[in-house]
Coordinates of C-alpha atoms and ligand atoms in Angstrom, one line a residue:
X284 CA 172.9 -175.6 107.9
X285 CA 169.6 -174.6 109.0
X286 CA 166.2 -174.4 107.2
X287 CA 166.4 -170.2 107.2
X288 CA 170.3 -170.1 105.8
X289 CA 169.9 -172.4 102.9
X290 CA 166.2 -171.7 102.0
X291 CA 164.5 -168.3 100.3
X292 CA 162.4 -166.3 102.2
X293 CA 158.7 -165.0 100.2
X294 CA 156.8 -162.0 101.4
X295 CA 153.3 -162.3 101.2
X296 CA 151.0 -159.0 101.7
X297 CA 147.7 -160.9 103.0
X298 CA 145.5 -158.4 101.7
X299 CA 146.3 -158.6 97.8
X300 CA 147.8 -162.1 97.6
X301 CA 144.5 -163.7 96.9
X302 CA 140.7 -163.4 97.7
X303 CA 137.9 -166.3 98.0
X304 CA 135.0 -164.5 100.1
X305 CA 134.6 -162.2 97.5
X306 CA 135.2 -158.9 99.6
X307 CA 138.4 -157.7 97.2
X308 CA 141.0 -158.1 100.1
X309 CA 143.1 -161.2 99.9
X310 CA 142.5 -163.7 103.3
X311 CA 143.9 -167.2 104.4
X312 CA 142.2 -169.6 102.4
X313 CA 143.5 -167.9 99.6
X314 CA 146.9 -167.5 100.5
X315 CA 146.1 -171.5 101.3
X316 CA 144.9 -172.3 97.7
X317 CA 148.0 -170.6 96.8
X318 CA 150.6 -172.9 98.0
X319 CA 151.1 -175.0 95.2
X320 CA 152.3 -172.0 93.2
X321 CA 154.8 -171.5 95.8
X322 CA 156.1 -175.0 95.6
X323 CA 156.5 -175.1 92.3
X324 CA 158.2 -171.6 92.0
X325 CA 160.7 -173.1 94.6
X326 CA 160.7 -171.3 97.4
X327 CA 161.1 -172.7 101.3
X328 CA 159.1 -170.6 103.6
X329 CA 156.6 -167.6 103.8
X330 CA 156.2 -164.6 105.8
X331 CA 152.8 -162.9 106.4
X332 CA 152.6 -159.3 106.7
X333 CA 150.0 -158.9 109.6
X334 CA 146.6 -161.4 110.1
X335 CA 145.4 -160.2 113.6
X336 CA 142.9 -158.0 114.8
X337 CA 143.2 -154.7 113.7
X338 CA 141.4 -151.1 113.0
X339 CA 143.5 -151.4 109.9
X340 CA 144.7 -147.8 110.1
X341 CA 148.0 -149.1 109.1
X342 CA 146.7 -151.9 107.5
X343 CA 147.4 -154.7 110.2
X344 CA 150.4 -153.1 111.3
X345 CA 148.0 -151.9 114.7
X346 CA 147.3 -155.0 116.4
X347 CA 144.2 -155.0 119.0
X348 CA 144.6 -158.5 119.6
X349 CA 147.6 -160.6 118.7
X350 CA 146.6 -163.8 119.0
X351 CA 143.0 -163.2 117.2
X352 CA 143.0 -163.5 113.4
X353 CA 141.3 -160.4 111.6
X354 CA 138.0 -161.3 110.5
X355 CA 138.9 -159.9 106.9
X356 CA 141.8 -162.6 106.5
X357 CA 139.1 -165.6 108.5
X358 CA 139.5 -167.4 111.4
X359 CA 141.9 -168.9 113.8
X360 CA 140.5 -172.4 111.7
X361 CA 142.2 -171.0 108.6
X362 CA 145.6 -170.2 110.0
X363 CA 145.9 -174.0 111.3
X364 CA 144.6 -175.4 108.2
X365 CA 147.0 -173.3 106.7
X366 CA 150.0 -174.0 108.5
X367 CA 149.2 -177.6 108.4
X368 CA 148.9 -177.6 104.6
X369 CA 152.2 -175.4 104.3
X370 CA 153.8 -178.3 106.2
X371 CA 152.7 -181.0 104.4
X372 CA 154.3 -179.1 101.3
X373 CA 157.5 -178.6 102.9
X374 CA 157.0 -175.1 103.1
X375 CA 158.2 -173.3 106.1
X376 CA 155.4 -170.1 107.8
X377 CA 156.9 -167.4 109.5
X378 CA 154.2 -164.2 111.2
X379 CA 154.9 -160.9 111.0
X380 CA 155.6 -159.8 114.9
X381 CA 154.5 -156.0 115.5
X382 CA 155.9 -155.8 119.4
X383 CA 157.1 -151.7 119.5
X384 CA 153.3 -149.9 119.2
X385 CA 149.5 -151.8 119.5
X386 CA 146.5 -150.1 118.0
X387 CA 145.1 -147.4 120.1
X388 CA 141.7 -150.2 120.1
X389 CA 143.8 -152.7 122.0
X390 CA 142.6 -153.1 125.5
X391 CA 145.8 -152.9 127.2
X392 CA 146.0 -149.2 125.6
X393 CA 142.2 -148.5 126.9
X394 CA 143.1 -149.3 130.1
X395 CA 146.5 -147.1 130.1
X396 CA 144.2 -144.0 128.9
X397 CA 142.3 -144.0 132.0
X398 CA 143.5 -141.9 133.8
X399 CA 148.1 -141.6 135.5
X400 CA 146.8 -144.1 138.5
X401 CA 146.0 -146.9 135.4
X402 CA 147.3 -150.0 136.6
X403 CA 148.7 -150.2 133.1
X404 CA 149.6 -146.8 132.7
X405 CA 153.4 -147.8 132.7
X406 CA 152.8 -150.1 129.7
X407 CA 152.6 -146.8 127.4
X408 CA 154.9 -144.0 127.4
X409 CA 153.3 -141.2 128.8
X410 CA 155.0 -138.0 129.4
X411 CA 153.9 -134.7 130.6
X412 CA 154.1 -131.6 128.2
X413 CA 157.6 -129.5 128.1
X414 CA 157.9 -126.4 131.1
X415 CA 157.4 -123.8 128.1
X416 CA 154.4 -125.5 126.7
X417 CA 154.4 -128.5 124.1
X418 CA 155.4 -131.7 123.4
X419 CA 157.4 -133.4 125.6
X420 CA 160.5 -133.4 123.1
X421 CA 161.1 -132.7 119.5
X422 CA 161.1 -136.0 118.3
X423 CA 158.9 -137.0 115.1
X424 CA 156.4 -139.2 113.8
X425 CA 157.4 -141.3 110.7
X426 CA 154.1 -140.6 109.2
X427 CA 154.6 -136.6 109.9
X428 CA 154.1 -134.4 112.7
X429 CA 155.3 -134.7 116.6
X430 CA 155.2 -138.2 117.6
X431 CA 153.6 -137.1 120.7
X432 CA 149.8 -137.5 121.2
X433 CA 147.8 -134.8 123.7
X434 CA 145.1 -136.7 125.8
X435 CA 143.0 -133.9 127.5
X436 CA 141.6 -136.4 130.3
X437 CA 145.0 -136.8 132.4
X438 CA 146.8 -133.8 130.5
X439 CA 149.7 -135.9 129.4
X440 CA 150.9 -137.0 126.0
X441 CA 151.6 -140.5 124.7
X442 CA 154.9 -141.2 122.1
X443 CA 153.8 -142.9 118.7
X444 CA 156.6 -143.4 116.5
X445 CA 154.6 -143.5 113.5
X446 CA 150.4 -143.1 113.7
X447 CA 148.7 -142.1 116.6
X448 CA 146.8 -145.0 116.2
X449 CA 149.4 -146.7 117.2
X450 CA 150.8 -146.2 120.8
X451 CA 154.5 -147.0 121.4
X452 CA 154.8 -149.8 124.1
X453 CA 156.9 -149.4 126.9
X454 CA 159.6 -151.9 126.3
X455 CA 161.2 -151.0 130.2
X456 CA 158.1 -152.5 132.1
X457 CA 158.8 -156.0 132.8
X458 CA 155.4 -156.7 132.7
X459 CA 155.3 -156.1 128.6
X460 CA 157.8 -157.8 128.2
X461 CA 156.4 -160.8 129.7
X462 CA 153.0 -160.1 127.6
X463 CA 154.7 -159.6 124.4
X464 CA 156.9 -163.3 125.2
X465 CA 153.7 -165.2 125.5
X466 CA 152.1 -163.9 122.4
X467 CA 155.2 -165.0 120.6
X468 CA 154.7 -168.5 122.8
X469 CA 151.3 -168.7 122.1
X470 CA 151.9 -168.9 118.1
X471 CA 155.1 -170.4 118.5
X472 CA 153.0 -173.6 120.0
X473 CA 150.6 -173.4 117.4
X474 CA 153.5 -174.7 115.1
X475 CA 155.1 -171.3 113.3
X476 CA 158.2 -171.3 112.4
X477 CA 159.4 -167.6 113.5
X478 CA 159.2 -164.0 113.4
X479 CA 159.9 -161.0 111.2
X480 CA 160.1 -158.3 114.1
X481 CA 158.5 -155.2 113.2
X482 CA 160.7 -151.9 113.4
X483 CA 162.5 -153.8 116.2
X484 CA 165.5 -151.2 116.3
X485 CA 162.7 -148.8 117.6
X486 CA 161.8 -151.1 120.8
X487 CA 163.7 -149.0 123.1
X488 CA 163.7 -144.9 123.6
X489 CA 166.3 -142.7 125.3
X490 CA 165.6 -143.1 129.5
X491 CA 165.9 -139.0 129.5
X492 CA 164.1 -138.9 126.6
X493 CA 166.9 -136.2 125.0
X494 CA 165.5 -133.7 121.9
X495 CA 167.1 -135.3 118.5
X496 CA 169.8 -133.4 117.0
X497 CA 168.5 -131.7 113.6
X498 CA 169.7 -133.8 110.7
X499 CA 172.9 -131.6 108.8
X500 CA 172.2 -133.7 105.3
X501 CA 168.3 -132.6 105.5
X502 CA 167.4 -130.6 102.7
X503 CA 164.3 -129.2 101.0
X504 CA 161.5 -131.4 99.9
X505 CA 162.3 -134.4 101.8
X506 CA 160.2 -136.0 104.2
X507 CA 159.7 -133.9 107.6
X508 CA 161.1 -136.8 109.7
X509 CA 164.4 -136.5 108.2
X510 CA 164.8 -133.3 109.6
X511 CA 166.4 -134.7 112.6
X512 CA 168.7 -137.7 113.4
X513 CA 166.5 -140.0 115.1
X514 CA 169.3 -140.3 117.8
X515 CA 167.8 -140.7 120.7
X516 CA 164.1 -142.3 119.7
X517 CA 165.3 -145.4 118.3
X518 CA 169.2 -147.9 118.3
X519 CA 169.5 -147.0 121.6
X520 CA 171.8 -149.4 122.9
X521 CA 169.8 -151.1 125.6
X522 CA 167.5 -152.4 122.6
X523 CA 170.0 -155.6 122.4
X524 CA 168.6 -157.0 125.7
X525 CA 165.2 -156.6 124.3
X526 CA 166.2 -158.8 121.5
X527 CA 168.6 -161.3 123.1
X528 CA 164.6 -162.0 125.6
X529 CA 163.0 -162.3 122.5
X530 CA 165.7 -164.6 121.2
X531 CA 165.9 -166.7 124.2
X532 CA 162.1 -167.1 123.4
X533 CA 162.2 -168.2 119.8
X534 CA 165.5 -170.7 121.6
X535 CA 163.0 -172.5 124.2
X536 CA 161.7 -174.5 120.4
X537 CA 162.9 -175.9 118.2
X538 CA 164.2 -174.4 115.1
X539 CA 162.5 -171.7 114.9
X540 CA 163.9 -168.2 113.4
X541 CA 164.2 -164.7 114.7
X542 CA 164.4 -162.0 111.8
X543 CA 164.6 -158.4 112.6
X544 CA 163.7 -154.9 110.6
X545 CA 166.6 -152.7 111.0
X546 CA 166.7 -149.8 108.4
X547 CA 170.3 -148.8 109.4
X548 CA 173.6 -149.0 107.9
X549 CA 175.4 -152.5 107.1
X550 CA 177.8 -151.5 109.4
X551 CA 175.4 -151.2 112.2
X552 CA 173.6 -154.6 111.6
X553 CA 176.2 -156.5 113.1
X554 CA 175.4 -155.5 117.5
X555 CA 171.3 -156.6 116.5
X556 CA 172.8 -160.1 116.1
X557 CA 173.9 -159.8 119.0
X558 CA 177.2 -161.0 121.8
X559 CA 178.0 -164.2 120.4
X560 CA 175.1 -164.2 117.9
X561 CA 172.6 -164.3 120.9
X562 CA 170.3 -161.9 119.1
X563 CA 168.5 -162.1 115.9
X564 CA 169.4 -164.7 113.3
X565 CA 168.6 -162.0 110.4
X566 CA 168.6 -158.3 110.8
X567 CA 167.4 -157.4 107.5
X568 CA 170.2 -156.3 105.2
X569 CA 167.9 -153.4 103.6
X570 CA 171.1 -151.9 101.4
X571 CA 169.9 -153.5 97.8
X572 CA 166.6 -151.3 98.2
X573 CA 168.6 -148.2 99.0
X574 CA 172.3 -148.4 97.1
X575 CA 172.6 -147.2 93.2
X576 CA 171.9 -149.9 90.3
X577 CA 175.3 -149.9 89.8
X578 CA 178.2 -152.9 89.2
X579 CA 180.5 -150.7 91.3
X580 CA 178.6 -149.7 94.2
X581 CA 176.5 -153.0 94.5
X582 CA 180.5 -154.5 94.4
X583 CA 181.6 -152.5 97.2
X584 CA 178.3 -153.0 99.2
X585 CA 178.9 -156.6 99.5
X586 CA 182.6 -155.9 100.8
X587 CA 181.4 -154.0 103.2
X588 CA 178.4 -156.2 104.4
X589 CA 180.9 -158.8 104.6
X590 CA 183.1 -157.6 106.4
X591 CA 180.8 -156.0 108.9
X592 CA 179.2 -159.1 109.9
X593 CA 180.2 -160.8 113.1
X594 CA 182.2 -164.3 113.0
X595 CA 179.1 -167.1 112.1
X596 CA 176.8 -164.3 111.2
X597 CA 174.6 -165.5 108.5
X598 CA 173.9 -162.5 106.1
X599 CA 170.8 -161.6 104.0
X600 CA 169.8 -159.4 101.5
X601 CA 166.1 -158.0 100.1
X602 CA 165.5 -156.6 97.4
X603 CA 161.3 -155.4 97.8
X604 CA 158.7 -155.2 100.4
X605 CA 155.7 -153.8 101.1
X606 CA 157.0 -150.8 102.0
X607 CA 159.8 -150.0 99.1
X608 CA 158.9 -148.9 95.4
X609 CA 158.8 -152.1 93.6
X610 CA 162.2 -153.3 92.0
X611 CA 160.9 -153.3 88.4
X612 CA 160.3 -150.0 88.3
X613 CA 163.2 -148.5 90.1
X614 CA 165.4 -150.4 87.6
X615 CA 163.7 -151.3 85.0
X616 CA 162.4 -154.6 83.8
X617 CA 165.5 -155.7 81.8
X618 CA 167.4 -155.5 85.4
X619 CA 164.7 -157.2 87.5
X620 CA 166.6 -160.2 85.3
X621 CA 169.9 -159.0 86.9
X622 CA 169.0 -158.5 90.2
X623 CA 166.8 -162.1 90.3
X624 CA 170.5 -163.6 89.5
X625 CA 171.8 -161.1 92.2
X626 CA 169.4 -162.1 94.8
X627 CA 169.3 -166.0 94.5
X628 CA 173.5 -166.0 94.0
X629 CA 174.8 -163.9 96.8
X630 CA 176.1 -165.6 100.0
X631 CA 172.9 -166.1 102.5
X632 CA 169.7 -165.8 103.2
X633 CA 166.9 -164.5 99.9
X634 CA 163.6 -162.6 100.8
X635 CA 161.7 -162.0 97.6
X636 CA 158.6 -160.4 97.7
X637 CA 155.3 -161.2 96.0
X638 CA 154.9 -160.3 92.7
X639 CA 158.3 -159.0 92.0
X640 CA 159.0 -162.8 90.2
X641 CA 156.2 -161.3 87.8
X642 CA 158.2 -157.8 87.1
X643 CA 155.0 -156.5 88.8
X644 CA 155.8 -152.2 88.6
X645 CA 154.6 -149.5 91.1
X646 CA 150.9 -149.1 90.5
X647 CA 149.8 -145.1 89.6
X648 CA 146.6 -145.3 92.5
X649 CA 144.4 -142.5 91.5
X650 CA 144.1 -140.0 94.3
X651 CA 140.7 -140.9 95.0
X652 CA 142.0 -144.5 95.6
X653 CA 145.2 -144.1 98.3
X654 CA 144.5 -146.0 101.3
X655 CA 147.9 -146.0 102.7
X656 CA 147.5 -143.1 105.7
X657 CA 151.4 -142.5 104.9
X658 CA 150.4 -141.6 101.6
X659 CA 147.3 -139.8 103.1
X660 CA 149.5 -138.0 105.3
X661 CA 152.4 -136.7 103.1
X662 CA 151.3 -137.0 99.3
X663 CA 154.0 -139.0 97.4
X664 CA 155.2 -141.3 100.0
X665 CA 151.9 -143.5 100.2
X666 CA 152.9 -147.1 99.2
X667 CA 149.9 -148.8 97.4
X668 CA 152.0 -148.5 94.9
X669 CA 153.9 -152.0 95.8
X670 CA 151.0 -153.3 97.5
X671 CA 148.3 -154.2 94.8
X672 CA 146.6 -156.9 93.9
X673 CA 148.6 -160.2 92.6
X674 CA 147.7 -160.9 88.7
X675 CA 147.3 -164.5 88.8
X676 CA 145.4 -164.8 85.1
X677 CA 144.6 -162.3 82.4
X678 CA 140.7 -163.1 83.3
X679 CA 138.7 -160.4 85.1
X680 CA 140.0 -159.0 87.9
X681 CA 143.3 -161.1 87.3
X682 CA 141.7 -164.0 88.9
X683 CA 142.3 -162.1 92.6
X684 CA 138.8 -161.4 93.5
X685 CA 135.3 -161.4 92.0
X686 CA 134.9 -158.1 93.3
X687 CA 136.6 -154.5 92.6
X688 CA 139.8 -155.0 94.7
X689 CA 140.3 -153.0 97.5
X690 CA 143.3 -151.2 95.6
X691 CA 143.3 -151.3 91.7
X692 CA 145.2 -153.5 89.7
X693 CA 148.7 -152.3 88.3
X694 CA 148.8 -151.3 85.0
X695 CA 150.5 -154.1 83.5
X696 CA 148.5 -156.8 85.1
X697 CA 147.2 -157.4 81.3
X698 CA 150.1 -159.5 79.9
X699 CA 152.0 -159.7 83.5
X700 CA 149.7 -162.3 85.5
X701 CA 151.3 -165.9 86.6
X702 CA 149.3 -167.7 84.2
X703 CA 150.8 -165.9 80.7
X704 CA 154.0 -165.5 81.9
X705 CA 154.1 -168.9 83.5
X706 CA 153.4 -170.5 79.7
X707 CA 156.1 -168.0 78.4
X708 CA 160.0 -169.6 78.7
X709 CA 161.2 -166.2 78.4
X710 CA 159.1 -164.6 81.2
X711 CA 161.0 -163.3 84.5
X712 CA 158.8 -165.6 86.3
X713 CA 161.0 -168.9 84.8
X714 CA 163.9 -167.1 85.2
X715 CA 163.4 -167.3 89.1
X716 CA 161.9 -170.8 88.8
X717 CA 165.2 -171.8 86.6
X718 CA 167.0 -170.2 89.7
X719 CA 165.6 -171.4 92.5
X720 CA 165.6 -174.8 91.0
X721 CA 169.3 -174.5 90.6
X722 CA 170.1 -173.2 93.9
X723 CA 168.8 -176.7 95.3
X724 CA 170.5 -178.7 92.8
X725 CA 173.8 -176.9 93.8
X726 CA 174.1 -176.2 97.3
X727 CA 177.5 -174.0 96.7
X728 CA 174.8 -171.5 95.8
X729 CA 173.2 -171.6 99.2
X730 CA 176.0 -172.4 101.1
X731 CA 179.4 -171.9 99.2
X732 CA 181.3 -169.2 100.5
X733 CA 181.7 -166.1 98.3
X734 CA 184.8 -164.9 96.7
X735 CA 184.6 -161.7 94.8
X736 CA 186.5 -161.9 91.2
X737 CA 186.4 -158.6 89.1
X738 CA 184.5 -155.4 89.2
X739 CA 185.1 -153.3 86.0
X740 CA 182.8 -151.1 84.4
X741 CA 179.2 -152.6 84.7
X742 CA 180.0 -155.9 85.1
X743 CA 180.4 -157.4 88.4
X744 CA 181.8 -161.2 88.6
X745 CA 181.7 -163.3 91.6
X746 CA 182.2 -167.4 93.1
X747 CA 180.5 -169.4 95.1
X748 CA 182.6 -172.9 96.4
X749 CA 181.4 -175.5 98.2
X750 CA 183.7 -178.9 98.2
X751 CA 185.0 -179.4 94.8
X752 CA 182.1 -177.1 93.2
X753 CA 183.0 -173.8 92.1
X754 CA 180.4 -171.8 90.6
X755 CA 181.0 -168.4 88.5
X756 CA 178.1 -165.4 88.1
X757 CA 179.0 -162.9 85.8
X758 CA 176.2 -160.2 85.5
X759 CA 176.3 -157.3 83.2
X760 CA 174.3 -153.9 84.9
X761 CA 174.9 -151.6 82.0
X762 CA 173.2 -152.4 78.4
X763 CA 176.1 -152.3 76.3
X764 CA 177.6 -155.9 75.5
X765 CA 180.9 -157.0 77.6
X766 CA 183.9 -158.3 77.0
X767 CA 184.7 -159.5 80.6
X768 CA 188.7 -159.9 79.7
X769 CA 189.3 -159.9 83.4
X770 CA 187.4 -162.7 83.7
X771 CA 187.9 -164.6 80.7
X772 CA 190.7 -166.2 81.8
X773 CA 189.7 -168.4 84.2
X774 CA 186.2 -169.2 82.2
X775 CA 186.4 -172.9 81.7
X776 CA 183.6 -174.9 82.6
X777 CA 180.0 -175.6 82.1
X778 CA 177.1 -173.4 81.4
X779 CA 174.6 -173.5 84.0
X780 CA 172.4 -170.3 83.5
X781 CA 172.1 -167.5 81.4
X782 CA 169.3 -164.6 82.0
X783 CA 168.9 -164.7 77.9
X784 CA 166.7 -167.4 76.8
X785 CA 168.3 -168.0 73.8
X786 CA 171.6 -168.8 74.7
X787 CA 172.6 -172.4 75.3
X788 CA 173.8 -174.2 77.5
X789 CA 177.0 -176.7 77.4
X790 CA 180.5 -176.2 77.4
X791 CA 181.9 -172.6 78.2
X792 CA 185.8 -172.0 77.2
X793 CA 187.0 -168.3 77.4
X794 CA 186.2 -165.3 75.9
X795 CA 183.0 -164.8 77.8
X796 CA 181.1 -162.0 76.4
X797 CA 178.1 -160.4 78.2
X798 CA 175.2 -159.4 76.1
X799 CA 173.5 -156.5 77.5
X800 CA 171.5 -156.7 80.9
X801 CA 172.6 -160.3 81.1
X802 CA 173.7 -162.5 83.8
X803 CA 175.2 -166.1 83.6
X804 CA 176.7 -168.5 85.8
X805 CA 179.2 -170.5 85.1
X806 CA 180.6 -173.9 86.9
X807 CA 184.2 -173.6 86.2
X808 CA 186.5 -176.6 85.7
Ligands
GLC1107 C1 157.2 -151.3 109.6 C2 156.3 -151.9 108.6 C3 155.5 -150.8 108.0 C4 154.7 -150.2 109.1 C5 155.6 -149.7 110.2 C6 154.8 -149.4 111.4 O1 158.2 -150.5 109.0 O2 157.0 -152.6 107.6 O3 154.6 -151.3 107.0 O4 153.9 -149.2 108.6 O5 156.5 -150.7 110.6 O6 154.3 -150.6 112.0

C-alpha cells in the first residue's frame, strides 16, 4: 500500500491559507506555521495550488517561471524550509503542476510572439485566421469568448483554452516536452512528493484542429462554453502518451505520485490511468461535486465508478476545491456531517479541501470586491466565493492577516474559525478529526475493500473488510429519522462513530435507527 492510497489528500489555496508579511495574501511561512494544525487534524499530505511566478491573472494558475517561487508566497528559502518541516511531521507535499498554458509574461511565450520565424514559435499554437475571415475554428474559451487570440505583428492567432493570458503550449513539440519534464525534475529533486496536473485532459488538441460540434443539451442561460462539445479541443486520444512521459517522469524517483484533473465522466477516467496503469495514479474522480445529494444517486455513482475502473486502479473521490461552490453550502451544514463520513469511508484515495472541515460556506463578495477574472468575465461564475480567507480565531481578521485580506472574510467566520470550533466537541471540525483518527486506527477503512449493503430511501449502507475486520457505515441523507430494517439484521457489533455527538458508543445489537442527517459506523461481529 502506498503513502497516496492509504493517506488523505488536503488542498491548500496559498493565497488565503495564512499570512505573516502582513500583505493580506496567505505565503509559505504561513502555510509553514500551519503544519501542526494539520497533524493534529490527521491528514497525510498537502497539495498547493500554485507558488511560482506569476502575473496572477488567474491567480498563479499563469506561470512565468516554474521553478521561481512568487514573491507574494517568499522565496525558494521558504519552500525548502517548508518541505523539510512537512517531513519532519510526517506529512507528505505535493505542487500543483500547470503544464497545458504558461502566462503570456513567460519568456518562452515572448520569444514565440516574435515574429512565424521564432525559434520557438512551434512551442505555441499558432494558426492563421479561417479563408472567410476569423478565427481559426469555433472552439471556445472557458472563461468566454473564442479561444483564439489575434496578434497583429505576424497576423496569426494563438489558442488559449481559458485567458488569453494564458497561451496553450504545444504539447506535439518534443522540445516542450522535454522543458516541461525537467521542471517536474527540477522540484522532484528538491524533495516533493508529486503532482496534481492542471487541466491535464486539455494537453493535447485535434492535429486538423476540426470546429466542435454545438452541444444538443445546451440551453439558455448557461455558460457560452457549453455551447459546444469540446470534441475536438480537449480528450483527444493521443493525450495518454503525454501522460504515460509525464508518468515515466514521476517513475525515475522514488515514490512519488502523479494525480491528474479530468472533469469527465467516471466512465472516461479509467484510459487517463492509462495501459496497464502506466498513466496517472489518480485522475480526479470530480462526480461527488457534480451528482445530486441524494442516497440513490450517490449509491449508483459508486457502482458505476467501481466498475469503471481498470483492474489495480486505485480510485478517489473529492468533494471541494478551489474551483467548486463550497460543500456546505450546496448541501447544507447538517450534510457536510454526512458527506465528511462519505468522504473518509469510501474505498480510496480522500482530497479534502481547506476550510470545508470548518463548514466554511460560499462567501457573498461584493461586486466591487471579485478578483476572480472568471467571475469578471461572466458575472455569476467567479469563484472567490470558495477561495476566502481561512478563520483560524474569532480575533480580528480571524487571525489570517493583520491587514484587510485580499478577499473578505465569509460571513460565518464569527463562530466558524478553528479555534471555537476546535474547543466545541460537537463542531464539524472534531467530527473529521474523530474520522481521520479512526481511519488510521482501522486500516479496513483505508484499505478494506467495499461491499455495498442496502440503498432504500435516503439511507445508503456500505462495508469495508480488511482480514477479520468488517466495518458497517450507515448514513442517513434525508432528515427524517430511519428505520434501516434492511440493515438491521446483520447490525451486531461495536459502535465506532456516530455524526451525533450525543450518542454513545458501546455495544450495537439490531434495530439500528438513523436519526436525521446522521451517519454511524459500525464494526460488526
Ligand atoms: C484548472 C484550475 C483552475 C484554473 C484552470 C486554468 O481548472 O483548477 O483554477 O483556472 O485550470 O489553469
Amino acid at each position: 500500500m502506498h503513502w497516496w492510497q492509504s493517506g488523505v489528500i488536503y488542498q491548500i489555496y496559498p493565497r488565503s491559507f495564512q499570512d505573516t508579511n502582513g500583505d493580506g495574501v496567505g505565503d509559505l511561512k504561513g502555510i509553514a506555521a500551519r503544519l501542526p494544525y494539520l497533524v493534529e487534524l490527521g491528514v497525510d499530505a498537502i497539495w498547493l495550488s500554485p507558488i511560482f511566478v506569476s502575473p496572477m491573472a488567474d491567480f498563479g494558475y499563469d506561470i512565468a517561471d516554474y521553478t521561481g517561487i512568487d514573491p507574494l508566497f517568499g522565496t525558494l528559502d521558504d519552500f525548502d524550509a517548508l518541505l523539510g518541516r512537512a517531513h519532519a511531521l510526517g506529512l507528505k507535499v505535493l505542487l500543483d503542476f500547470v503544464p497545458n498554458h504558461t502566462s503570456n509574461r513567460h519568456p518562452w511565450f515572448a520569444e514565440s510572439r516574435v515574429s512565424r520565424q521564432s525559434a520557438k514559435r512551434e512551442w505555441y499554437i499558432w494558426r492563421n485566421g479561417a479563408s472567410e475571415g476569423g478565427p481559426p475554428n469555433n472552439w471556445l474559451s472557458e472563461f468566454g469568448g473564442s479561444a483564439w487570440e489575434y496578434d497583429a505583428a505576424s497576423d496569426q492567432y494563438f489558442y488559449h483554452a481559458f485567458l488569453r493570458e494564458q497561451p496553450d503550449l504545444n504539447w506535439r513539440n518534443p522540445a516542450v516536452r522535454a522543458a516541461m519534464h525537467d521542471v517536474m525534475r527540477f522540484w522532484l529533486d528538491r524533495g516533493v512528493d508529486g503532482f496534481r496536473v492542471d487541466v491535464i485532459w486539455h494537453l493535447i488538441k485535434d492535429e486538423a484542429f476540426r470546429d466542435n460540434p454545438p452541444n444538443p443539451d445546451f440551453s439558455d442561460g448557461e455558460p457560452a462554453y457549453r455551447a459546444l462539445l469540446p470534441l475536438y479541443s480537449t480528450d483527444r486520444p493521443e493525450v495518454h502518451e503525454v501522460v504515460r512521459e509525464l508518468r515515466a517522469v514521476i517513475d525515475e524517483f522514488p515514490d512519488r505520485v502523479l494525480i491528474g484533473e479530468v472533469y469527465l465522466p467516471v466512465e472516461k477516467l479509467a484510459a487517463y490511468y492509462g495501459d496497464n496503469l502506466t498513466g496517472a495514479h489518480l485522475p480526479f474522480n470530480f462526480a461527488l461535486i457534480e451528482t445530486p445529494w441524494r442516497a440513490d444517486a450517490i449509491a449508483s455513482l459508486i457502482d458505476r465508478y467501481e466498475n469503471s475502473l481498470p483492474p489495480g486502479a486505485w480510485p478517489n473521490w473529492v468533494l471541494g476545491n478551489h474551483d467548486r461552490p463550497r460543500l456546505a453550502s450546496r448541501i447544507g451544514a447538517e450534510q457536510a456531517r454526512v458527506a465528511a463520513m462519505l468522504l473518509l469511508t469510501l474505498p480510496g484515495t480522500p482530497f479534502l479541501y481547506y476550510g470545508d472541515e470548518l463548514g466554511m460556506t460560499q462567501a457573498a463578495i461584493p461586486p466591487g470586491r471579485i478578483r476572480d477574472p472568471w467571475g469578471i468575465n461572466v458575472p455569476g461564475l467567479g469563484r472567490d466565493g470558495c477561495r476566502t480567507p481561512m478563520p483560524w480565531a474569532a480575533s480580528a481578521l480571524a487571525g489570517f492577516s493583520t491587514a484587510e485580506p485580499w478577499l473578505p472574510l465569509a460571513d460565518d467566520s464569527g463562530p466558524c474559525n478553528v479555534e471555537s470550533a476546535g474547543a466545541d466537541p460537537a463542531s464539524l471540525l472534531n467530527l473529521y478529526r474523530k474520522l481521520l483518527a479512526l481511519r488510521r486506527a482501522h486500516p479496513a477503512l483505508a484499505e478494506g475493500s467495499y461491499r455495498p449493503v442496502a440503498q432504500s430511501g435516503n439511507v445508503l449502507a456500505y462495508e469495508r473488510v480488511l482480514a477479520s475486520e468488517r466495518l458497517l457505515m450507515a448514513l442517513n441523507f434525508g432528515s427524517k429519522t430511519e428505520n434501516t430494517d434492511a440493515i438491521s439484521s446483520t447490525c451486531r457489533g461495536t459502535w465506532l462513530l456516530s455524526s451525533a455527538v450525543d450518542r454513545p458508543g458501546g455495544p450495537a445489537a439490531g434495530p439500528l435507527v438513523l436519526r436525521p442527517h446522521e451517519g454511524v459506523i459500525i464494526s460488526l461481529g
